[in-house]
Amino acid sequence: MNLTEKQEEIIQEFEVFDDWMEKYEYIIDLGKDLPKIDEVNKTDDRLIEGCQSRVWLDAHFDNGKMHFTADSDAIITKGIIGLLIRVLDGENPSDIATADLFFISKIGLQEHLSPTRANGLLGMVKRLKLEAIKHISVS
Amino acid sequence: MSDLELKPFNVREIREEFPALRQQIYGKNLIYFDNGATSQKPKLVLDAINLFYSKENANIHRGVHYMSQKATTEYEAARQRIQRYLGARKSEEIIFTKGTTDSINLVAYSFGLSLSAGDEVLISAMEHHSNIVPWQMLCERQGCTLKVAPINQRGELILEEFDKLLSKKTKLVAITHISNTLGTINPVKEIIEKAHAVGAKVLVDGAQSIQHMHINVKEMNCDFYVFSSHKVFGPTGIGVLYGKEELLDRMPPYQVGGDMISRVTFERTTYNELPFKFEAGTPHIAGGICLGKAFEFLESIDMESAERHERELAKYAEDMLATFEGLQIIGEAKNKTSVVSFSVKGIHPFDIGTLLDKQGIAVRTGHHCTQPLMDFYGIPGTVRASFAFYNTKQEIDTFVEAVERSLSMLK
Ligand SMILES: Cc1ncc(COP(=O)(O)O)c(C=O)c1O
């Protein structure tokens, strides 16, 4: 599946929910299932400080593809991170750098990526892309 | 004094005055519990905003024409209304600013110029960033020292420690009347007496008190009292600095330009008198007039009953919330207003706030611009429900159910 197909799959999954609380129930479950970053690895260089919640991101480049692990102290933020990683993990750097993450607004979560929300997610997406850009020339 | 008569306190009738309270959010009836951040506006204020811009708009203090004179009269009448409400001696003591933060910056700059190395400014551990950072800057600039009076676990100022920090070196005490995060009501009268006894002046941050109780600056005997219009049912972008005339008179202007001068030549400028000396440039005319309307509205409210109602709401909410496992009320001062802050073990406040929002309930989450206070409690933030007199017990029932549902999803 490519980046676009993965996003379309998520949009379809969200179509079954009738109301906000169901949607969030699902996001919270995703957050609970996402692997944690070990406390010792929650270092400042991995930290994206939001005003409300904090996000840690670890990026690796391997065999032409990017791999990400991320964590947050807020579970809803973490659930949304899970969705972002599902879309971007294992893609090549140039696709990530230019990715249009249209699924976020399609499933009604754009508020979480607005600059005013200050939960670290917007910063995380920026950092993801920067990490990818670093490796574009290599690939 | 008031154009409206004082009515017996009736929440239903008061709610009628606030159109913003009658709306649906995500298909749910809005419950607005973020009054600590800003209050909703009564029709009296809304209509005045509309009327000003549709019929009365003109610049003030400088026009020969009818509209300018009318706007000037209304703007100055608003100042006088606020002066009377606060019990200030003269309307010259009421300076219009952009808000609490702006008022504090004005004092930190202008009054601050009289401070020098060795002098001290004393604040408390529960201050809003707006009542910390301007003093830090002042201390850096003038070479003086910032002292911080500690609080206890309940969120009350430790008066014995405050006493120890207060000395002849203290030139200014800057203290919040009511903590925006904890709801603690500080004993400002006592603090002011003690400060005056050592020759210090006192600035009271009234951002969270003006909307909850009747303030009389003469009785309180503070030297400065500051607040924002938007938290007391008026428009954003305007606020007040009350200062004793003899102090304001001695203070140099803060910002300079039009409206605040008496005579300008390229060699020398002389400044206008109070209050204009501190009001450079075209002011927020509509804001001033409509803040006057907000006070007209307040005058019609039986504030004692309103305060009692608000405290009942807070007590009711706290008693119900305290039954949830792992939930801790942050701020348990004996004397507190209608602010209920809480944190839940293992759950981030942001998650609770997000789920409450989707259930139609507006609260605030985070550090509430009081990061040192969060450090004191060792938490990243709280969920804060702050009530106004237009809130109801039924709303709290719905809120508590929504908190319960949110916690069960997040556990
Ligand atoms: C105690 C206190 N001081 C100062 C402020 C700052 O007010 P403003 O942002 O209106 O200037 C606030 C507002 O949250 C407050 O609660």
Coordinates of C-alpha atoms and ligand atoms in Angstrom, one line a residue, chain B residues 100-101 128 130 176 180 205 207-208 228 230-231, ligand 1:
Chain B
T100 CA -4.2 43.1 33.2
T101 CA -0.9 42.3 31.6
H128 CA 0.1 34.3 36.8
S130 CA 1.8 38.2 33.8
T176 CA -2.9 38.3 43.0
N180 CA -6.6 31.8 38.6
D205 CA -3.8 41.7 40.4
A207 CA -8.0 39.7 37.1
Q208 CA -9.9 37.0 38.9
S228 CA -9.1 42.9 32.3
H230 CA -12.9 40.6 29.1
K231 CA -13.1 38.6 32.3
Ligands
LIG1 C1 -4.6 36.2 37.9 C2 -4.4 36.7 36.5 N1 -3.5 37.6 36.2 C3 -3.3 38.1 35.0 C4 -4.0 37.6 33.9 C5 -3.7 38.1 32.5 O1 -4.8 38.7 32.0 P1 -4.9 39.3 30.5 O2 -4.4 38.1 29.6 O3 -6.3 39.6 30.2 O4 -3.9 40.4 30.4 C6 -4.9 36.6 34.1 C7 -5.6 35.9 32.9 O5 -5.7 34.7 32.8 C8 -5.1 36.1 35.4 O6 -6.0 35.1 35.6

